[in-house]
Amino acid sequence: MAAGFVVAAPAYPRTRKDARRFSRADVRNQPADAWYVVRKVLAVPIFAGHLDAGRIAAAGHSAGGYTTAGLFTAGHDRRLRGGIVIAGAGMAGAFSGPRAALLFIHGTADPTVPIEAARAAYDRVNWPKAFLALKGQDHGAYLTPGQPDFTRVLATTLDFLRWTLYDDLAARGRLTLTT
């Protein structure tokens, strides 16, 4: 919220770390769950007149990255203008429907989701896209303040969101991405 974005961060009941009945297979249901949460947030009375419901982005790490990719399937809502897939890859049917910009962020030494899986998903995207490869980084240490590349990831994601949600061309120009 400090950057001006409202963030909904659901804890999915079957894939979160402390789930009673953990089920990796439930990730396929999470795009629908995520969109349900978005609709509920947009309906919160206190947000009425304060949120631009026509400019929505999604972001997720690991299984959340797959969930984010899964939101961009045929027939997805046009209000979904951008997505950030962090240490994740694509899901079946992903990357079709209305155009939306996508950013992939991935460590080159990720032992959990190989960077090749993310690059394969990235290669399937026919929309505006970018890939930030973090040399020598693992599955997500770069998401922790004070860790190497944290500042770069934060700046890149904020500029990506400003570009995709606010049409901020200066933010697009600041994106420093590696392939």
mmCIF file of N, CA and C in Angstrom, residues 58-62 64-70 72 82-90 95 102-106 113 118 121 125 130-132 142 160:
data_model
loop_
_atom_site.group_PDB
_atom_site.id
_atom_site.type_symbol
_atom_site.label_atom_id
_atom_site.label_comp_id
_atom_site.label_asym_id
_atom_site.label_seq_id
_atom_site.Cartn_x
_atom_site.Cartn_y
_atom_site.Cartn_z
ATOM 1 N N ALA A 58 -1.913 -8.931 -11.213
ATOM 2 C CA ALA A 58 -1.748 -10.079 -10.325
ATOM 3 C C ALA A 58 -0.263 -10.385 -10.216
ATOM 4 N N ALA A 59 0.130 -10.880 -9.072
ATOM 5 C CA ALA A 59 1.519 -11.284 -8.865
ATOM 6 C C ALA A 59 1.538 -12.451 -7.902
ATOM 7 N N GLY A 60 2.503 -13.318 -8.083
ATOM 8 C CA GLY A 60 2.620 -14.443 -7.173
ATOM 9 C C GLY A 60 3.978 -15.093 -7.262
ATOM 10 N N HIS A 61 4.380 -15.715 -6.149
ATOM 11 C CA HIS A 61 5.664 -16.404 -6.050
ATOM 12 C C HIS A 61 5.437 -17.911 -5.958
ATOM 13 N N SER A 62 6.225 -18.669 -6.669
ATOM 14 C CA SER A 62 6.208 -20.127 -6.645
ATOM 15 C C SER A 62 4.834 -20.647 -7.097
ATOM 16 N N GLY A 64 2.123 -19.445 -6.296
ATOM 17 C CA GLY A 64 1.421 -18.210 -6.619
ATOM 18 C C GLY A 64 1.792 -17.682 -7.988
ATOM 19 N N GLY A 65 3.014 -17.966 -8.432
ATOM 20 C CA GLY A 65 3.418 -17.604 -9.792
ATOM 21 C C GLY A 65 2.651 -18.416 -10.821
ATOM 22 N N TYR A 66 2.487 -19.697 -10.552
ATOM 23 C CA TYR A 66 1.672 -20.536 -11.432
ATOM 24 C C TYR A 66 0.222 -20.049 -11.421
ATOM 25 N N THR A 67 -0.262 -19.690 -10.231
ATOM 26 C CA THR A 67 -1.618 -19.159 -10.108
ATOM 27 C C THR A 67 -1.776 -17.904 -10.943
ATOM 28 N N THR A 68 -0.802 -16.993 -10.851
ATOM 29 C CA THR A 68 -0.831 -15.763 -11.643
ATOM 30 C C THR A 68 -0.888 -16.093 -13.122
ATOM 31 N N ALA A 69 -0.029 -16.988 -13.587
ATOM 32 C CA ALA A 69 -0.052 -17.383 -14.998
ATOM 33 C C ALA A 69 -1.417 -17.944 -15.376
ATOM 34 N N GLY A 70 -2.007 -18.727 -14.474
ATOM 35 C CA GLY A 70 -3.307 -19.331 -14.739
ATOM 36 C C GLY A 70 -4.445 -18.330 -14.854
ATOM 37 N N PHE A 72 -4.312 -15.776 -16.699
ATOM 38 C CA PHE A 72 -4.249 -15.236 -18.059
ATOM 39 C C PHE A 72 -4.574 -16.316 -19.091
ATOM 40 N N GLY A 82 -1.951 -6.784 -16.163
ATOM 41 C CA GLY A 82 -0.565 -7.199 -16.024
ATOM 42 C C GLY A 82 -0.419 -8.299 -15.005
ATOM 43 N N GLY A 83 0.660 -9.057 -15.161
ATOM 44 C CA GLY A 83 0.936 -10.135 -14.228
ATOM 45 C C GLY A 83 2.422 -10.270 -13.985
ATOM 46 N N ILE A 84 2.773 -10.636 -12.752
ATOM 47 C CA ILE A 84 4.165 -10.858 -12.386
ATOM 48 C C ILE A 84 4.280 -12.289 -11.866
ATOM 49 N N VAL A 85 5.025 -13.098 -12.590
ATOM 50 C CA VAL A 85 5.240 -14.508 -12.252
ATOM 51 C C VAL A 85 6.635 -14.599 -11.635
ATOM 52 N N ILE A 86 6.692 -14.841 -10.331
ATOM 53 C CA ILE A 86 7.962 -14.892 -9.608
ATOM 54 C C ILE A 86 8.262 -16.342 -9.245
ATOM 55 N N ALA A 87 9.375 -16.863 -9.765
ATOM 56 C CA ALA A 87 9.804 -18.235 -9.475
ATOM 57 C C ALA A 87 8.690 -19.232 -9.748
ATOM 58 N N GLY A 88 7.968 -18.995 -10.820
ATOM 59 C CA GLY A 88 6.898 -19.888 -11.242
ATOM 60 C C GLY A 88 6.976 -20.082 -12.748
ATOM 61 N N ALA A 89 5.967 -20.682 -13.312
ATOM 62 C CA ALA A 89 5.918 -20.914 -14.756
ATOM 63 C C ALA A 89 4.453 -20.915 -15.178
ATOM 64 N N GLY A 90 4.155 -21.480 -16.337
ATOM 65 C CA GLY A 90 2.802 -21.443 -16.866
ATOM 66 C C GLY A 90 1.960 -22.617 -16.442
ATOM 67 N N PHE A 95 -1.897 -17.830 -21.014
ATOM 68 C CA PHE A 95 -1.400 -16.883 -22.012
ATOM 69 C C PHE A 95 -2.225 -16.865 -23.287
ATOM 70 N N LEU A 102 3.258 -9.151 -19.153
ATOM 71 C CA LEU A 102 3.702 -10.109 -18.142
ATOM 72 C C LEU A 102 5.180 -9.919 -17.849
ATOM 73 N N LEU A 103 5.523 -10.025 -16.584
ATOM 74 C CA LEU A 103 6.905 -9.963 -16.116
ATOM 75 C C LEU A 103 7.216 -11.267 -15.401
ATOM 76 N N PHE A 104 8.297 -11.902 -15.800
ATOM 77 C CA PHE A 104 8.789 -13.100 -15.132
ATOM 78 C C PHE A 104 10.045 -12.715 -14.359
ATOM 79 N N ILE A 105 10.127 -13.135 -13.114
ATOM 80 C CA ILE A 105 11.312 -12.908 -12.279
ATOM 81 C C ILE A 105 11.748 -14.273 -11.771
ATOM 82 N N HIS A 106 13.034 -14.583 -11.969
ATOM 83 C CA HIS A 106 13.479 -15.935 -11.638
ATOM 84 C C HIS A 106 14.962 -15.947 -11.319
ATOM 85 N N VAL A 113 11.893 -24.540 -8.875
ATOM 86 C CA VAL A 113 11.306 -24.388 -10.207
ATOM 87 C C VAL A 113 12.457 -23.991 -11.131
ATOM 88 N N ALA A 118 10.394 -21.530 -16.421
ATOM 89 C CA ALA A 118 9.925 -20.147 -16.545
ATOM 90 C C ALA A 118 10.187 -19.608 -17.948
ATOM 91 N N ALA A 121 7.617 -20.956 -20.355
ATOM 92 C CA ALA A 121 6.350 -20.232 -20.218
ATOM 93 C C ALA A 121 6.465 -18.857 -20.861
ATOM 94 N N VAL A 125 4.325 -16.636 -24.408
ATOM 95 C CA VAL A 125 3.581 -15.379 -24.291
ATOM 96 C C VAL A 125 3.740 -14.561 -25.571
ATOM 97 N N ALA A 130 8.489 -9.324 -20.274
ATOM 98 C CA ALA A 130 9.850 -9.068 -19.835
ATOM 99 C C ALA A 130 10.282 -10.202 -18.917
ATOM 100 N N PHE A 131 11.579 -10.412 -18.858
ATOM 101 C CA PHE A 131 12.139 -11.476 -18.015
ATOM 102 C C PHE A 131 13.306 -10.902 -17.241
ATOM 103 N N LEU A 132 13.257 -10.998 -15.933
ATOM 104 C CA LEU A 132 14.353 -10.578 -15.068
ATOM 105 C C LEU A 132 14.987 -11.832 -14.492
ATOM 106 N N TYR A 142 15.708 -13.343 -2.752
ATOM 107 C CA TYR A 142 15.676 -11.963 -3.261
ATOM 108 C C TYR A 142 14.374 -11.237 -2.924
ATOM 109 N N PHE A 160 7.092 -1.925 -13.206
ATOM 110 C CA PHE A 160 6.217 -2.724 -14.071
ATOM 111 C C PHE A 160 4.749 -2.415 -13.786
#
